[in-house]
């Protein structure tokens, strides 16, 4: 299949743009965080302390993969597992002040990545693209607690 034929497939273009976004992001910041780490931090900041199971369910991440992500965040000082006050047998994951600061920085970097990635689009086109992507995303998220 020629490159021109591939460019007619939105899924191919999304994959290529994702690769480009990762390269741009790596050029801007080297903090050891991957996209999965950032997603966990967002869940913790937006939803407060919660169980690993709930984070796993919300993000659609395999529980064993989530354990690795939380382990990494703990090692970096961005999250902590603490005993659940309501059920001492369980732990809840909490974001630390350093984790909140790291997330704020990463979200600033994300703005720069998007500015570079979508430089060819004007504001209305970016908004339209975002609307279409959200529509497709939500179609596939039906029935999930996100």
Short mmCIF file of C-alpha atoms in Angstrom, two decimals:
data_model
loop_
_atom_site.label_atom_id
_atom_site.label_comp_id
_atom_site.label_asym_id
_atom_site.label_seq_id
_atom_site.Cartn_x
_atom_site.Cartn_y
_atom_site.Cartn_z
CA UNK A 1 0.00 0.00 0.00
CA UNK A 2 1.46 3.36 -0.95
CA UNK A 3 1.98 6.18 1.54
CA UNK A 4 -0.71 8.19 -0.25
CA UNK A 5 -3.24 5.39 0.24
CA UNK A 6 -2.29 5.10 3.90
CA UNK A 7 -2.90 8.82 4.40
CA UNK A 8 -6.55 8.29 3.53
CA UNK A 9 -6.98 6.25 6.73
CA UNK A 10 -7.61 8.37 9.82
CA UNK A 11 -6.38 5.59 12.11
CA UNK A 12 -3.02 5.56 10.32
CA UNK A 13 -2.77 9.34 10.57
CA UNK A 14 -3.66 9.25 14.28
CA UNK A 15 -0.92 6.69 14.91
CA UNK A 16 1.64 8.80 13.03
CA UNK A 17 0.59 11.96 14.90
CA UNK A 18 0.82 10.09 18.21
CA UNK A 19 4.39 9.09 17.37
CA UNK A 20 5.21 12.67 16.43
CA UNK A 21 3.61 13.98 19.64
CA UNK A 22 5.76 11.61 21.71
CA UNK A 23 8.90 12.82 19.94
CA UNK A 24 7.97 16.46 20.50
CA UNK A 25 7.17 15.76 24.14
CA UNK A 26 10.49 13.96 24.66
CA UNK A 27 12.28 17.00 23.23
CA UNK A 28 10.50 19.30 25.69
CA UNK A 29 10.68 17.31 28.92
CA UNK A 30 12.63 14.38 30.34
CA UNK A 31 10.98 13.71 33.68
CA UNK A 32 10.58 9.94 33.39
CA UNK A 33 6.80 10.15 33.09
CA UNK A 34 4.99 8.25 30.38
CA UNK A 35 1.44 8.88 29.22
CA UNK A 36 0.12 6.21 31.61
CA UNK A 37 1.71 7.98 34.59
CA UNK A 38 0.11 11.26 33.58
CA UNK A 39 -3.30 9.58 33.20
CA UNK A 40 -3.03 8.15 36.73
CA UNK A 41 -2.04 11.54 38.13
CA UNK A 42 -5.03 13.16 36.42
CA UNK A 43 -7.34 10.57 38.00
CA UNK A 44 -5.87 11.22 41.44
CA UNK A 45 -5.97 15.01 41.18
CA UNK A 46 -9.49 15.08 39.71
CA UNK A 47 -11.00 12.27 41.77
CA UNK A 48 -9.02 12.34 44.99
CA UNK A 49 -7.56 9.31 46.77
CA UNK A 50 -8.96 6.05 45.45
CA UNK A 51 -8.24 2.36 45.04
CA UNK A 52 -6.00 0.98 42.35
CA UNK A 53 -8.95 -1.06 41.09
CA UNK A 54 -11.03 2.06 40.54
CA UNK A 55 -8.18 3.80 38.71
CA UNK A 56 -7.71 0.68 36.58
CA UNK A 57 -11.40 0.56 35.73
CA UNK A 58 -11.61 4.27 34.90
CA UNK A 59 -8.56 4.21 32.65
CA UNK A 60 -9.20 0.82 31.09
CA UNK A 61 -5.75 -0.32 32.18
CA UNK A 62 -4.94 -3.90 33.15
CA UNK A 63 -4.62 -4.03 36.97
CA UNK A 64 -1.11 -5.51 36.82
CA UNK A 65 0.01 -2.70 34.49
CA UNK A 66 -1.50 -0.16 36.86
CA UNK A 67 0.52 -1.60 39.77
CA UNK A 68 3.68 -0.88 37.79
CA UNK A 69 2.54 2.68 37.03
CA UNK A 70 1.73 3.37 40.70
CA UNK A 71 5.04 1.79 41.77
CA UNK A 72 6.84 4.18 39.42
CA UNK A 73 4.88 7.18 40.71
CA UNK A 74 5.70 6.20 44.30
CA UNK A 75 9.39 5.84 43.45
CA UNK A 76 9.34 9.34 41.92
CA UNK A 77 7.57 10.73 45.00
CA UNK A 78 4.44 11.64 43.02
CA UNK A 79 1.98 9.24 44.68
CA UNK A 80 1.65 7.25 47.88
CA UNK A 81 -0.33 4.19 48.88
CA UNK A 82 -1.99 4.69 52.26
CA UNK A 83 -4.31 2.51 54.30
CA UNK A 84 -7.94 3.21 53.52
CA UNK A 85 -9.49 4.89 56.59
CA UNK A 86 -12.80 3.07 56.02
CA UNK A 87 -11.31 -0.39 55.41
CA UNK A 88 -7.89 -0.99 56.97
CA UNK A 89 -7.38 -4.09 54.76
CA UNK A 90 -7.25 -1.89 51.67
CA UNK A 91 -4.98 0.83 50.42
CA UNK A 92 -5.88 3.96 48.55
CA UNK A 93 -3.59 5.83 46.21
CA UNK A 94 -2.98 9.51 46.96
CA UNK A 95 -1.25 12.15 44.87
CA UNK A 96 1.55 14.07 46.61
CA UNK A 97 2.29 17.79 46.31
CA UNK A 98 5.22 16.88 44.06
CA UNK A 99 2.84 14.81 41.93
CA UNK A 100 0.45 17.73 41.57
CA UNK A 101 3.34 19.99 40.53
CA UNK A 102 4.61 17.39 38.04
CA UNK A 103 1.12 17.11 36.53
CA UNK A 104 0.77 20.89 36.20
CA UNK A 105 4.11 21.00 34.40
CA UNK A 106 3.15 18.10 32.12
CA UNK A 107 -0.13 19.78 31.20
CA UNK A 108 1.80 22.92 30.26
CA UNK A 109 4.08 20.77 28.11
CA UNK A 110 0.98 19.17 26.54
CA UNK A 111 -0.17 22.62 25.42
CA UNK A 112 3.17 23.21 23.72
CA UNK A 113 3.07 19.76 22.10
CA UNK A 114 -0.40 20.48 20.71
CA UNK A 115 0.67 23.89 19.45
CA UNK A 116 3.53 22.29 17.54
CA UNK A 117 1.60 19.21 16.42
CA UNK A 118 -1.38 21.17 15.08
CA UNK A 119 0.39 24.32 13.92
CA UNK A 120 -1.18 23.92 10.45
CA UNK A 121 -4.71 24.20 11.90
CA UNK A 122 -6.44 27.39 12.97
CA UNK A 123 -8.42 27.58 16.23
CA UNK A 124 -11.75 26.61 14.62
CA UNK A 125 -10.18 23.60 12.89
CA UNK A 126 -8.55 22.44 16.13
CA UNK A 127 -11.87 22.71 17.94
CA UNK A 128 -13.66 20.79 15.18
CA UNK A 129 -10.99 18.06 15.24
CA UNK A 130 -11.27 17.80 19.03
CA UNK A 131 -15.07 17.54 18.78
CA UNK A 132 -14.82 14.70 16.25
CA UNK A 133 -12.24 12.83 18.31
CA UNK A 134 -14.34 13.18 21.47
CA UNK A 135 -17.40 11.89 19.60
CA UNK A 136 -15.52 8.82 18.42
CA UNK A 137 -13.92 8.28 21.83
CA UNK A 138 -17.24 8.46 23.67
CA UNK A 139 -18.81 6.04 21.21
CA UNK A 140 -16.27 3.43 22.31
CA UNK A 141 -16.56 4.34 26.00
CA UNK A 142 -20.30 3.63 26.28
CA UNK A 143 -21.01 1.51 29.30
CA UNK A 144 -17.66 2.25 30.95
CA UNK A 145 -17.40 4.30 34.15
CA UNK A 146 -14.99 7.04 33.04
#
